[in-house]
Amino acid sequence: MRGGPHVHGVHLDGVGRTIASSPEGHRRPETTTVKVYARCLRPDIEYKTLGITFQTTCREVVEALLSKYRMRHRDPNLFFLTMEVTVRRAGVRTVLVLDEEARPAALQACHPTGDSRFALQTRRGGLVKIYDSAVMPGSQYKSLLISERTTVDELLQILLNCYNSKERVEQFSLYEVNSSQEYQRKLHPDDHPLRVQQAWLPQHQLHFLVRRNTDYRMRRGKQTPWSPELASIPSSTPLNSRGMLPLSSTAPSTSSPFADYENYFYI
């Protein structure tokens, strides 16, 4: 389908209108509109009205909003939806935190028109610095605000989004590197980088480094198990005298990794 960015169940066309969509060969599900208050994205954004299906999840609504406002470098895990429900006769107002798999259209249909309201909210995150010259030659590093629940693969996808790269996440791996001890460990795709970083001690001089999987083309279509062993990871870079892969020539900052940050994007 031609037009703007697409998220399953939500389509944003080239002029900013939002319409529902469905996979080819299937009957289009019943659609409706929801109004999402999203001032946390930008002060000038009060709300956005989206056309969604009754199968659209809260996660897909969040991704559609980030895509619409060209914020694909933001971590979707830092955002969630709430639903404010008002019982007019009793004068009671309740705010519900919605699960990622909750379906806003179905929830809205359970209440009279005007008695419910959706709002985009933010979670606190942590700042991680990733040395990323393997992704973008000439770049030294990117500092990104992410959630504790964000995985390695999700972080790599956010990093690729920063450069509008069409490369696949599977082409890269994330390493935990200790410059002082010439040690590095390949993280599992499902590891959580922010939680890994929170276990670091300041004197260890650790940082994250992205490496390209040079055997990606050979492994495509094969069920190759993940391995943390450096010896099993081909590299075009020769080993040093101690049998280790050379570390990044740029020393990381030794500032404390435990600080909390508000929901901002850093470069």
Short mmCIF file of C-alpha atoms in Angstrom, two decimals:
data_model
loop_
_atom_site.label_atom_id
_atom_site.label_comp_id
_atom_site.label_asym_id
_atom_site.label_seq_id
_atom_site.Cartn_x
_atom_site.Cartn_y
_atom_site.Cartn_z
CA MET A 1 0.00 0.00 0.00
CA ARG A 2 1.38 3.36 -0.98
CA GLY A 3 1.46 6.21 1.52
CA GLY A 4 3.07 6.95 4.85
CA PRO A 5 4.45 4.76 7.66
CA HIS A 6 2.48 1.62 8.42
CA VAL A 7 1.80 -0.16 11.69
CA HIS A 8 -0.36 -3.30 11.80
CA GLY A 9 -3.96 -2.17 12.21
CA VAL A 10 -3.09 1.52 11.71
CA HIS A 11 -2.05 3.31 8.51
CA LEU A 12 -0.81 6.89 8.29
CA ASP A 13 -1.13 8.27 4.77
CA GLY A 14 1.06 10.84 3.06
CA VAL A 15 -0.96 13.85 4.21
CA GLY A 16 -1.14 12.86 7.85
CA ARG A 17 -4.57 11.23 7.85
CA THR A 18 -4.85 7.98 9.75
CA ILE A 19 -6.86 5.07 8.38
CA ALA A 20 -7.23 1.44 9.36
CA SER A 21 -5.83 -1.38 7.26
CA SER A 22 -5.75 -5.16 7.23
CA PRO A 23 -3.61 -7.86 5.57
CA GLU A 24 -4.37 -8.62 1.94
CA GLY A 25 -6.87 -11.39 1.39
CA HIS A 26 -8.72 -10.75 4.66
CA ARG A 27 -11.93 -8.86 5.27
CA ARG A 28 -11.21 -5.45 6.76
CA PRO A 29 -12.14 -5.49 10.48
CA GLU A 30 -14.68 -3.00 11.76
CA THR A 31 -13.03 0.34 12.42
CA THR A 32 -13.53 3.26 14.75
CA THR A 33 -11.65 6.33 15.92
CA VAL A 34 -9.93 7.04 19.22
CA LYS A 35 -8.59 10.32 20.49
CA VAL A 36 -5.21 10.02 22.24
CA TYR A 37 -3.87 12.95 24.27
CA ALA A 38 -0.14 13.02 23.61
CA ARG A 39 1.33 16.22 25.02
CA CYS A 40 4.20 14.18 26.49
CA LEU A 41 5.59 13.84 22.95
CA ARG A 42 5.76 17.59 22.31
CA PRO A 43 4.23 20.59 24.09
CA ASP A 44 2.40 21.64 20.91
CA ILE A 45 0.64 18.27 20.53
CA GLU A 46 -2.62 18.20 22.46
CA TYR A 47 -4.13 15.08 20.96
CA LYS A 48 -4.20 12.93 17.85
CA THR A 49 -7.28 11.19 16.48
CA LEU A 50 -6.48 7.75 15.07
CA GLY A 51 -8.58 5.43 12.96
CA ILE A 52 -7.99 1.91 14.28
CA THR A 53 -9.52 -1.55 14.14
CA PHE A 54 -10.95 -3.45 17.07
CA GLN A 55 -7.86 -5.68 16.90
CA THR A 56 -5.35 -2.80 17.25
CA THR A 57 -3.36 -3.05 20.49
CA CYS A 58 -2.04 -0.29 22.74
CA ARG A 59 1.50 -1.13 21.60
CA GLU A 60 0.51 -0.56 17.98
CA VAL A 61 -1.11 2.76 18.87
CA VAL A 62 2.12 3.89 20.58
CA GLU A 63 4.21 2.86 17.56
CA ALA A 64 1.81 4.63 15.19
CA LEU A 65 2.08 7.87 17.17
CA LEU A 66 5.89 7.74 17.24
CA SER A 67 5.98 7.02 13.51
CA LYS A 68 3.51 9.80 12.73
CA TYR A 69 5.60 12.42 14.52
CA ARG A 70 8.90 11.06 13.17
CA MET A 71 10.07 9.89 16.58
CA ARG A 72 11.14 6.38 15.64
CA HIS A 73 14.40 7.02 17.51
CA ARG A 74 12.36 7.05 20.74
CA ASP A 75 12.00 3.80 22.67
CA PRO A 76 8.36 2.58 22.48
CA ASN A 77 8.88 0.80 25.81
CA LEU A 78 9.09 4.22 27.50
CA PHE A 79 5.45 4.90 26.63
CA PHE A 80 2.12 3.44 27.69
CA LEU A 81 -1.56 4.31 27.44
CA THR A 82 -3.98 5.15 30.22
CA MET A 83 -7.75 5.25 29.99
CA GLU A 84 -9.69 7.72 32.08
CA VAL A 85 -13.26 6.57 32.70
CA THR A 86 -15.92 8.89 34.12
CA VAL A 87 -19.18 7.80 35.75
CA ARG A 88 -21.21 10.98 35.40
CA ARG A 89 -24.06 10.22 37.79
CA ALA A 90 -21.73 9.26 40.61
CA GLY A 91 -19.17 11.90 39.72
CA VAL A 92 -16.43 9.28 39.88
CA ARG A 93 -13.35 9.40 37.65
CA THR A 94 -10.98 6.43 37.39
CA VAL A 95 -7.66 6.20 35.54
CA LEU A 96 -6.66 2.74 34.30
CA VAL A 97 -3.15 1.78 33.17
CA LEU A 98 -3.54 -0.32 30.03
CA ASP A 99 -1.50 -3.38 29.14
CA GLU A 100 0.38 -3.38 25.82
CA GLU A 101 -1.96 -6.04 24.44
CA ALA A 102 -5.15 -4.23 25.51
CA ARG A 103 -7.36 -3.08 22.63
CA PRO A 104 -8.44 0.56 22.96
CA ALA A 105 -11.33 0.35 20.48
CA ALA A 106 -12.93 -2.54 22.36
CA LEU A 107 -12.47 -0.78 25.71
CA GLN A 108 -13.93 2.46 24.38
CA ALA A 109 -16.99 0.61 23.07
CA CYS A 110 -17.82 -0.49 26.63
CA HIS A 111 -18.56 3.10 27.72
CA PRO A 112 -20.90 5.86 26.52
CA THR A 113 -19.44 8.37 24.09
CA GLY A 114 -17.45 11.02 25.91
CA ASP A 115 -17.10 9.03 29.12
CA SER A 116 -13.63 7.68 28.34
CA ARG A 117 -10.38 9.31 27.34
CA PHE A 118 -7.00 7.87 26.32
CA ALA A 119 -3.68 9.52 27.15
CA LEU A 120 -0.09 8.69 26.27
CA GLN A 121 2.16 8.54 29.33
CA THR A 122 5.89 8.06 29.85
CA ARG A 123 8.02 5.85 32.06
CA ARG A 124 11.38 6.84 33.47
CA GLY A 125 14.32 5.31 31.67
CA GLY A 126 18.09 5.22 31.75
CA LEU A 127 20.75 6.55 29.42
CA VAL A 128 23.02 4.10 27.59
CA LYS A 129 26.00 5.03 25.44
CA ILE A 130 26.67 2.77 22.46
CA TYR A 131 29.82 2.97 20.34
CA ASP A 132 28.29 2.46 16.92
CA SER A 133 30.85 3.04 14.17
CA ALA A 134 29.96 -0.43 12.83
CA VAL A 135 26.51 0.93 12.00
CA MET A 136 27.54 4.36 10.74
CA PRO A 137 31.21 4.86 9.78
CA GLY A 138 32.46 8.14 11.18
CA SER A 139 30.09 8.08 14.14
CA GLN A 140 31.69 7.79 17.56
CA TYR A 141 28.70 6.89 19.71
CA LYS A 142 25.02 7.45 20.34
CA SER A 143 23.46 8.02 23.76
CA LEU A 144 19.90 6.73 23.92
CA LEU A 145 17.27 6.77 26.62
CA ILE A 146 15.73 3.32 26.96
CA SER A 147 13.53 1.31 29.29
CA GLU A 148 14.68 -1.47 31.62
CA ARG A 149 12.48 -3.85 29.62
CA THR A 150 14.13 -2.99 26.28
CA THR A 151 16.08 -5.90 24.80
CA VAL A 152 19.33 -5.89 22.84
CA ASP A 153 17.49 -6.42 19.55
CA GLU A 154 15.06 -3.60 20.32
CA LEU A 155 17.95 -1.28 21.17
CA LEU A 156 19.72 -2.16 17.92
CA GLN A 157 16.52 -1.42 15.99
CA ILE A 158 16.24 2.01 17.64
CA LEU A 159 19.86 2.65 16.71
CA LEU A 160 19.19 1.71 13.08
CA ASN A 161 16.15 4.00 13.10
CA CYS A 162 18.40 6.91 14.12
CA TYR A 163 20.19 6.56 10.77
CA ASN A 164 17.09 5.59 8.75
CA SER A 165 18.96 2.38 8.00
CA LYS A 166 17.20 -0.47 6.19
CA GLU A 167 19.69 -3.05 7.47
CA ARG A 168 18.39 -5.88 9.61
CA VAL A 169 18.95 -6.16 13.34
CA GLU A 170 20.37 -9.66 12.81
CA GLN A 171 23.36 -8.14 11.03
CA PHE A 172 24.67 -6.70 14.31
CA SER A 173 25.54 -7.77 17.85
CA LEU A 174 26.01 -5.79 21.04
CA TYR A 175 29.06 -6.33 23.25
CA GLU A 176 29.87 -5.41 26.82
CA VAL A 177 33.47 -4.19 26.72
CA ASN A 178 35.98 -3.71 29.54
CA SER A 179 38.77 -1.49 28.24
CA SER A 180 41.10 -1.89 31.23
CA GLN A 181 41.06 -5.71 31.19
CA GLU A 182 40.75 -6.16 27.41
CA TYR A 183 37.60 -8.18 27.95
CA GLN A 184 34.35 -8.23 26.02
CA ARG A 185 31.18 -10.29 26.14
CA LYS A 186 28.56 -10.73 23.45
CA LEU A 187 25.09 -10.05 24.82
CA HIS A 188 22.17 -12.31 24.02
CA PRO A 189 19.49 -10.72 21.76
CA ASP A 190 17.00 -10.99 24.65
CA ASP A 191 19.30 -9.44 27.29
CA HIS A 192 18.31 -6.06 28.72
CA PRO A 193 21.17 -3.55 28.24
CA LEU A 194 19.99 -1.07 30.88
CA ARG A 195 19.84 -3.81 33.52
CA VAL A 196 23.28 -5.02 32.46
CA GLN A 197 24.62 -1.47 32.79
CA GLN A 198 23.08 -1.02 36.25
CA ALA A 199 25.27 -3.89 37.50
CA TRP A 200 28.47 -2.15 36.40
CA LEU A 201 30.85 -0.68 38.95
CA PRO A 202 32.38 2.72 38.04
CA GLN A 203 35.96 1.46 38.32
CA HIS A 204 35.36 -1.26 35.72
CA GLN A 205 35.36 1.21 32.78
CA LEU A 206 32.72 -0.74 30.86
CA HIS A 207 30.85 0.36 27.76
CA PHE A 208 28.68 -1.03 24.96
CA LEU A 209 30.03 -1.64 21.47
CA VAL A 210 28.17 -2.66 18.31
CA ARG A 211 29.87 -5.14 16.00
CA ARG A 212 28.75 -6.27 12.58
CA ASN A 213 28.09 -9.99 12.15
CA THR A 214 30.33 -10.64 9.16
CA ASP A 215 28.89 -14.14 8.70
CA TYR A 216 25.31 -12.82 8.43
CA ARG A 217 24.92 -13.75 4.75
CA MET A 218 26.16 -17.29 5.38
CA ARG A 219 23.80 -17.75 8.32
CA ARG A 220 20.66 -16.46 6.60
CA GLY A 221 18.04 -19.20 6.36
CA LYS A 222 19.91 -21.42 8.85
CA GLN A 223 18.95 -22.09 12.45
CA THR A 224 22.28 -21.07 13.97
CA PRO A 225 22.23 -21.05 17.79
CA TRP A 226 23.39 -17.93 19.56
CA SER A 227 26.81 -18.26 21.18
CA PRO A 228 28.60 -15.92 23.60
CA GLU A 229 32.02 -17.31 22.69
CA LEU A 230 34.16 -14.80 20.83
CA ALA A 231 36.03 -17.60 19.08
CA SER A 232 32.84 -18.54 17.21
CA ILE A 233 32.27 -15.02 15.88
CA PRO A 234 34.19 -14.39 12.65
CA SER A 235 35.84 -11.01 12.45
CA SER A 236 37.82 -9.24 9.76
CA THR A 237 39.89 -7.64 12.51
CA PRO A 238 43.00 -9.66 13.56
CA LEU A 239 43.39 -10.76 17.16
CA ASN A 240 45.87 -8.97 19.38
CA SER A 241 48.87 -10.58 21.11
CA ARG A 242 46.65 -11.87 23.93
CA GLY A 243 44.24 -13.61 21.56
CA MET A 244 41.45 -11.06 22.11
CA LEU A 245 39.54 -8.98 19.61
CA PRO A 246 40.92 -5.40 19.71
CA LEU A 247 38.78 -2.95 21.66
CA SER A 248 37.44 0.39 20.50
CA SER A 249 40.20 2.97 20.33
CA THR A 250 37.93 5.55 21.93
CA ALA A 251 37.82 5.40 25.72
CA PRO A 252 34.34 5.55 27.25
CA SER A 253 33.22 8.01 29.85
CA THR A 254 33.72 6.89 33.45
CA SER A 255 30.67 8.78 34.74
CA SER A 256 28.25 6.89 36.97
CA PRO A 257 25.82 4.67 35.04
CA PHE A 258 23.19 4.75 37.78
CA ALA A 259 21.64 8.16 37.13
CA ASP A 260 17.99 8.34 36.05
CA TYR A 261 17.03 10.56 33.14
CA GLU A 262 13.78 12.04 31.93
CA ASN A 263 12.35 10.97 28.60
CA TYR A 264 14.73 12.73 26.19
CA PHE A 265 16.77 11.59 23.21
CA TYR A 266 20.48 12.32 23.24
CA ILE A 267 23.09 12.32 20.48
#
